């Protein structure tokens, strides 16, 4: 299985991504795996022309990639490509501030939805999956350097896990940020 390539979003890709239909298509590709424009059109109750257009825009910016081994005839399959972004930098730039805020709000909604779905589904999930699941929240006292190192190490660990063809889809989020105003922040 091809490994996801994580790329840094540039301003154009950020702006292209934050269209509501594109964000939803990307979310569906992440959640359910590779799909065609027709399959996605059914999920969002749109016509195939709309989903095809928005998929091409996502692909143009490297946010999704084709899965040629699944294609039959003219059928095109797509999967989400990983990305990262410096939202703080984009939020401070007047040209990209609105798109960065839309992205952040979308991520919060998506994570809330994923957790809410799991809470509901966990009522009937097998004991093995309940035991394998983790919800961890820790308060640590770290320097900026240690926080950055923690982020690098977690990213390396996550990168070391290849997707398993037969495995269940698992959502993994890692967020590490200061609680309250970070030390050294200039007020004003």
PDB file of C-alpha atoms in Angstrom:
ATOM      1  CA  UNK A   1       0.000   0.000   0.000  1.00  0.00           C
ATOM      2  CA  UNK A   2       1.292   3.450  -0.904  1.00  0.00           C
ATOM      3  CA  UNK A   3       2.212   5.584   2.080  1.00  0.00           C
ATOM      4  CA  UNK A   4       0.657   9.034   2.457  1.00  0.00           C
ATOM      5  CA  UNK A   5       2.934  11.905   1.612  1.00  0.00           C
ATOM      6  CA  UNK A   6       2.687  14.752   4.103  1.00  0.00           C
ATOM      7  CA  UNK A   7       3.225  18.148   2.541  1.00  0.00           C
ATOM      8  CA  UNK A   8       3.145  21.687   3.882  1.00  0.00           C
ATOM      9  CA  UNK A   9       0.215  23.710   2.568  1.00  0.00           C
ATOM     10  CA  UNK A  10       1.028  26.925   0.751  1.00  0.00           C
ATOM     11  CA  UNK A  11      -1.352  29.910   0.672  1.00  0.00           C
ATOM     12  CA  UNK A  12      -3.040  28.844  -2.591  1.00  0.00           C
ATOM     13  CA  UNK A  13      -3.601  25.282  -1.363  1.00  0.00           C
ATOM     14  CA  UNK A  14      -4.992  26.581   1.934  1.00  0.00           C
ATOM     15  CA  UNK A  15      -7.467  28.843   0.155  1.00  0.00           C
ATOM     16  CA  UNK A  16      -8.478  26.069  -2.245  1.00  0.00           C
ATOM     17  CA  UNK A  17      -8.951  23.575   0.577  1.00  0.00           C
ATOM     18  CA  UNK A  18     -11.254  25.719   2.706  1.00  0.00           C
ATOM     19  CA  UNK A  19     -14.186  25.549   0.296  1.00  0.00           C
ATOM     20  CA  UNK A  20     -16.934  23.710   2.271  1.00  0.00           C
ATOM     21  CA  UNK A  21     -17.487  21.023  -0.386  1.00  0.00           C
ATOM     22  CA  UNK A  22     -13.751  20.349  -0.671  1.00  0.00           C
ATOM     23  CA  UNK A  23     -13.320  20.110   3.076  1.00  0.00           C
ATOM     24  CA  UNK A  24     -16.205  17.617   3.236  1.00  0.00           C
ATOM     25  CA  UNK A  25     -14.838  15.533   0.335  1.00  0.00           C
ATOM     26  CA  UNK A  26     -11.409  15.400   1.972  1.00  0.00           C
ATOM     27  CA  UNK A  27     -12.985  14.423   5.296  1.00  0.00           C
ATOM     28  CA  UNK A  28     -14.912  11.587   3.594  1.00  0.00           C
ATOM     29  CA  UNK A  29     -11.758  10.328   1.867  1.00  0.00           C
ATOM     30  CA  UNK A  30      -9.959  10.326   5.210  1.00  0.00           C
ATOM     31  CA  UNK A  31     -12.810   8.633   7.043  1.00  0.00           C
ATOM     32  CA  UNK A  32     -13.855   5.997   4.498  1.00  0.00           C
ATOM     33  CA  UNK A  33     -10.773   5.639   2.319  1.00  0.00           C
ATOM     34  CA  UNK A  34     -10.431   5.849  -1.450  1.00  0.00           C
ATOM     35  CA  UNK A  35     -13.546   6.680  -3.463  1.00  0.00           C
ATOM     36  CA  UNK A  36     -14.760   7.864  -6.856  1.00  0.00           C
ATOM     37  CA  UNK A  37     -16.536  11.126  -7.642  1.00  0.00           C
ATOM     38  CA  UNK A  38     -19.770   9.147  -8.041  1.00  0.00           C
ATOM     39  CA  UNK A  39     -19.465   7.511  -4.631  1.00  0.00           C
ATOM     40  CA  UNK A  40     -18.720  10.857  -2.983  1.00  0.00           C
ATOM     41  CA  UNK A  41     -21.573  12.576  -4.846  1.00  0.00           C
ATOM     42  CA  UNK A  42     -23.994  10.080  -3.317  1.00  0.00           C
ATOM     43  CA  UNK A  43     -22.634  10.706   0.188  1.00  0.00           C
ATOM     44  CA  UNK A  44     -22.980  14.495  -0.030  1.00  0.00           C
ATOM     45  CA  UNK A  45     -26.128  14.420  -2.181  1.00  0.00           C
ATOM     46  CA  UNK A  46     -24.574  16.370  -5.054  1.00  0.00           C
ATOM     47  CA  UNK A  47     -24.163  15.593  -8.721  1.00  0.00           C
ATOM     48  CA  UNK A  48     -21.019  13.963 -10.028  1.00  0.00           C
ATOM     49  CA  UNK A  49     -20.044  17.092 -11.965  1.00  0.00           C
ATOM     50  CA  UNK A  50     -19.768  19.048  -8.721  1.00  0.00           C
ATOM     51  CA  UNK A  51     -17.721  16.407  -6.930  1.00  0.00           C
ATOM     52  CA  UNK A  52     -15.487  15.841  -9.972  1.00  0.00           C
ATOM     53  CA  UNK A  53     -14.718  19.555 -10.202  1.00  0.00           C
ATOM     54  CA  UNK A  54     -13.875  19.874  -6.515  1.00  0.00           C
ATOM     55  CA  UNK A  55     -11.790  16.682  -6.551  1.00  0.00           C
ATOM     56  CA  UNK A  56      -9.753  18.065  -9.455  1.00  0.00           C
ATOM     57  CA  UNK A  57      -9.145  21.267  -7.469  1.00  0.00           C
ATOM     58  CA  UNK A  58      -7.986  19.277  -4.447  1.00  0.00           C
ATOM     59  CA  UNK A  59      -5.703  17.185  -6.682  1.00  0.00           C
ATOM     60  CA  UNK A  60      -4.306  20.309  -8.368  1.00  0.00           C
ATOM     61  CA  UNK A  61      -3.019  21.416  -4.969  1.00  0.00           C
ATOM     62  CA  UNK A  62      -1.743  17.979  -3.940  1.00  0.00           C
ATOM     63  CA  UNK A  63      -4.360  17.505  -1.227  1.00  0.00           C
ATOM     64  CA  UNK A  64      -5.626  14.271  -2.765  1.00  0.00           C
ATOM     65  CA  UNK A  65      -3.995  11.797  -5.152  1.00  0.00           C
ATOM     66  CA  UNK A  66      -5.284   9.245  -7.614  1.00  0.00           C
ATOM     67  CA  UNK A  67      -5.293   5.546  -6.781  1.00  0.00           C
ATOM     68  CA  UNK A  68      -4.637   4.076 -10.246  1.00  0.00           C
ATOM     69  CA  UNK A  69      -4.638   0.437  -9.095  1.00  0.00           C
ATOM     70  CA  UNK A  70      -8.370   0.721  -8.289  1.00  0.00           C
ATOM     71  CA  UNK A  71      -9.379   2.381 -11.585  1.00  0.00           C
ATOM     72  CA  UNK A  72     -11.406   0.537 -14.198  1.00  0.00           C
ATOM     73  CA  UNK A  73     -11.870   2.208 -17.571  1.00  0.00           C
ATOM     74  CA  UNK A  74     -12.380   5.946 -17.148  1.00  0.00           C
ATOM     75  CA  UNK A  75     -13.210   5.579 -13.454  1.00  0.00           C
ATOM     76  CA  UNK A  76     -10.900   7.632 -11.211  1.00  0.00           C
ATOM     77  CA  UNK A  77     -10.339   6.745  -7.567  1.00  0.00           C
ATOM     78  CA  UNK A  78      -8.978   9.294  -5.094  1.00  0.00           C
ATOM     79  CA  UNK A  79      -7.492   9.188  -1.608  1.00  0.00           C
ATOM     80  CA  UNK A  80      -6.582  11.915   0.851  1.00  0.00           C
ATOM     81  CA  UNK A  81      -2.948  12.982   0.972  1.00  0.00           C
ATOM     82  CA  UNK A  82      -1.570  14.085   4.306  1.00  0.00           C
ATOM     83  CA  UNK A  83      -0.695  17.706   4.887  1.00  0.00           C
ATOM     84  CA  UNK A  84       0.473  20.017   7.590  1.00  0.00           C
ATOM     85  CA  UNK A  85       0.197  23.757   7.867  1.00  0.00           C
ATOM     86  CA  UNK A  86       1.424  26.608   9.992  1.00  0.00           C
ATOM     87  CA  UNK A  87      -2.002  28.036  10.785  1.00  0.00           C
ATOM     88  CA  UNK A  88      -0.535  30.698  13.054  1.00  0.00           C
ATOM     89  CA  UNK A  89       1.487  32.146  10.170  1.00  0.00           C
ATOM     90  CA  UNK A  90      -1.566  32.088   7.890  1.00  0.00           C
ATOM     91  CA  UNK A  91      -3.823  33.614  10.582  1.00  0.00           C
ATOM     92  CA  UNK A  92      -1.463  36.581  10.894  1.00  0.00           C
ATOM     93  CA  UNK A  93      -1.388  37.221   7.127  1.00  0.00           C
ATOM     94  CA  UNK A  94      -4.379  39.351   6.000  1.00  0.00           C
ATOM     95  CA  UNK A  95      -4.434  37.480   2.661  1.00  0.00           C
ATOM     96  CA  UNK A  96      -4.926  34.080   4.286  1.00  0.00           C
ATOM     97  CA  UNK A  97      -6.354  34.862   7.736  1.00  0.00           C
ATOM     98  CA  UNK A  98      -9.956  34.033   6.821  1.00  0.00           C
ATOM     99  CA  UNK A  99      -9.012  30.718   5.174  1.00  0.00           C
ATOM    100  CA  UNK A 100      -6.881  29.754   8.197  1.00  0.00           C
ATOM    101  CA  UNK A 101      -9.784  30.471  10.557  1.00  0.00           C
ATOM    102  CA  UNK A 102     -12.128  28.385   8.369  1.00  0.00           C
ATOM    103  CA  UNK A 103      -9.607  25.523   8.443  1.00  0.00           C
ATOM    104  CA  UNK A 104      -9.231  25.683  12.229  1.00  0.00           C
ATOM    105  CA  UNK A 105     -13.005  25.794  12.780  1.00  0.00           C
ATOM    106  CA  UNK A 106     -13.431  22.854  10.393  1.00  0.00           C
ATOM    107  CA  UNK A 107     -10.827  20.806  12.240  1.00  0.00           C
ATOM    108  CA  UNK A 108     -12.512  21.471  15.575  1.00  0.00           C
ATOM    109  CA  UNK A 109     -15.906  20.428  14.137  1.00  0.00           C
ATOM    110  CA  UNK A 110     -14.409  17.319  12.542  1.00  0.00           C
ATOM    111  CA  UNK A 111     -12.642  16.201  15.720  1.00  0.00           C
ATOM    112  CA  UNK A 112     -15.747  16.826  17.799  1.00  0.00           C
ATOM    113  CA  UNK A 113     -17.828  14.793  15.337  1.00  0.00           C
ATOM    114  CA  UNK A 114     -15.355  11.921  15.282  1.00  0.00           C
ATOM    115  CA  UNK A 115     -15.224  11.712  19.062  1.00  0.00           C
ATOM    116  CA  UNK A 116     -19.014  11.987  19.366  1.00  0.00           C
ATOM    117  CA  UNK A 117     -19.447   9.159  16.810  1.00  0.00           C
ATOM    118  CA  UNK A 118     -16.994   6.966  18.720  1.00  0.00           C
ATOM    119  CA  UNK A 119     -18.738   7.612  22.035  1.00  0.00           C
ATOM    120  CA  UNK A 120     -22.006   6.470  20.425  1.00  0.00           C
ATOM    121  CA  UNK A 121     -20.475   3.493  18.561  1.00  0.00           C
ATOM    122  CA  UNK A 122     -18.476   2.372  21.595  1.00  0.00           C
ATOM    123  CA  UNK A 123     -21.708   1.363  23.299  1.00  0.00           C
ATOM    124  CA  UNK A 124     -21.899  -1.646  20.975  1.00  0.00           C
ATOM    125  CA  UNK A 125     -18.215  -2.095  20.078  1.00  0.00           C
ATOM    126  CA  UNK A 126     -16.434  -5.313  20.994  1.00  0.00           C
ATOM    127  CA  UNK A 127     -14.485  -5.449  24.246  1.00  0.00           C
ATOM    128  CA  UNK A 128     -11.270  -5.933  22.220  1.00  0.00           C
ATOM    129  CA  UNK A 129     -11.754  -2.578  20.442  1.00  0.00           C
ATOM    130  CA  UNK A 130     -12.750  -0.833  23.650  1.00  0.00           C
ATOM    131  CA  UNK A 131      -9.562  -2.126  25.314  1.00  0.00           C
ATOM    132  CA  UNK A 132      -7.416  -1.075  22.324  1.00  0.00           C
ATOM    133  CA  UNK A 133      -8.756   2.489  22.376  1.00  0.00           C
ATOM    134  CA  UNK A 134      -7.006   5.221  24.276  1.00  0.00           C
ATOM    135  CA  UNK A 135      -8.080   8.654  25.420  1.00  0.00           C
ATOM    136  CA  UNK A 136      -5.204  10.361  27.125  1.00  0.00           C
ATOM    137  CA  UNK A 137      -4.974  13.877  28.422  1.00  0.00           C
ATOM    138  CA  UNK A 138      -1.897  14.931  30.316  1.00  0.00           C
ATOM    139  CA  UNK A 139      -0.789  18.203  31.817  1.00  0.00           C
ATOM    140  CA  UNK A 140       2.975  18.455  31.514  1.00  0.00           C
ATOM    141  CA  UNK A 141       5.334  21.284  32.289  1.00  0.00           C
ATOM    142  CA  UNK A 142       7.563  21.601  29.216  1.00  0.00           C
ATOM    143  CA  UNK A 143       9.847  24.152  27.667  1.00  0.00           C
ATOM    144  CA  UNK A 144       9.223  25.198  24.044  1.00  0.00           C
ATOM    145  CA  UNK A 145      12.106  22.987  23.014  1.00  0.00           C
ATOM    146  CA  UNK A 146      10.726  19.960  24.862  1.00  0.00           C
ATOM    147  CA  UNK A 147       7.259  20.535  23.400  1.00  0.00           C
ATOM    148  CA  UNK A 148       8.736  20.682  19.900  1.00  0.00           C
ATOM    149  CA  UNK A 149      10.708  17.488  20.559  1.00  0.00           C
ATOM    150  CA  UNK A 150       7.563  15.736  21.829  1.00  0.00           C
ATOM    151  CA  UNK A 151       5.749  16.713  18.623  1.00  0.00           C
ATOM    152  CA  UNK A 152       8.610  15.410  16.447  1.00  0.00           C
ATOM    153  CA  UNK A 153       8.770  12.108  18.337  1.00  0.00           C
ATOM    154  CA  UNK A 154       5.012  11.517  18.192  1.00  0.00           C
ATOM    155  CA  UNK A 155       5.015  12.322  14.454  1.00  0.00           C
ATOM    156  CA  UNK A 156       7.856   9.853  13.878  1.00  0.00           C
ATOM    157  CA  UNK A 157       6.000   7.173  15.813  1.00  0.00           C
ATOM    158  CA  UNK A 158       2.777   7.761  13.864  1.00  0.00           C
ATOM    159  CA  UNK A 159       4.719   7.719  10.586  1.00  0.00           C
ATOM    160  CA  UNK A 160       6.193   4.333  11.512  1.00  0.00           C
ATOM    161  CA  UNK A 161       2.757   2.689  11.311  1.00  0.00           C
ATOM    162  CA  UNK A 162       1.798   1.689   7.804  1.00  0.00           C
ATOM    163  CA  UNK A 163      -1.887   1.352   7.024  1.00  0.00           C
ATOM    164  CA  UNK A 164      -2.937  -2.258   7.225  1.00  0.00           C
ATOM    165  CA  UNK A 165      -4.965  -3.460   4.260  1.00  0.00           C
ATOM    166  CA  UNK A 166      -7.226  -5.588   6.473  1.00  0.00           C
ATOM    167  CA  UNK A 167      -7.242  -3.359   9.549  1.00  0.00           C
ATOM    168  CA  UNK A 168      -9.992  -1.119  10.877  1.00  0.00           C
ATOM    169  CA  UNK A 169      -9.803   2.595  10.106  1.00  0.00           C
ATOM    170  CA  UNK A 170      -8.496   4.332  13.210  1.00  0.00           C
ATOM    171  CA  UNK A 171      -8.444   8.071  13.853  1.00  0.00           C
ATOM    172  CA  UNK A 172      -5.375   9.381  15.660  1.00  0.00           C
ATOM    173  CA  UNK A 173      -5.120  13.023  16.714  1.00  0.00           C
ATOM    174  CA  UNK A 174      -2.234  14.562  18.536  1.00  0.00           C
ATOM    175  CA  UNK A 175      -2.486  18.103  19.836  1.00  0.00           C
ATOM    176  CA  UNK A 176      -0.020  19.645  22.225  1.00  0.00           C
ATOM    177  CA  UNK A 177      -0.323  23.289  23.181  1.00  0.00           C
ATOM    178  CA  UNK A 178       0.157  25.545  26.201  1.00  0.00           C
ATOM    179  CA  UNK A 179      -2.778  26.071  28.564  1.00  0.00           C
ATOM    180  CA  UNK A 180      -3.237  29.768  29.235  1.00  0.00           C
ATOM    181  CA  UNK A 181      -0.973  32.419  27.820  1.00  0.00           C
ATOM    182  CA  UNK A 182       2.415  30.926  26.876  1.00  0.00           C
ATOM    183  CA  UNK A 183       5.323  32.297  28.861  1.00  0.00           C
ATOM    184  CA  UNK A 184       7.045  35.110  27.008  1.00  0.00           C
ATOM    185  CA  UNK A 185       3.945  36.126  25.020  1.00  0.00           C
ATOM    186  CA  UNK A 186       3.894  39.837  24.458  1.00  0.00           C
ATOM    187  CA  UNK A 187       0.676  41.409  25.662  1.00  0.00           C
ATOM    188  CA  UNK A 188      -0.776  44.354  23.871  1.00  0.00           C
TER     189      UNK A 188
END
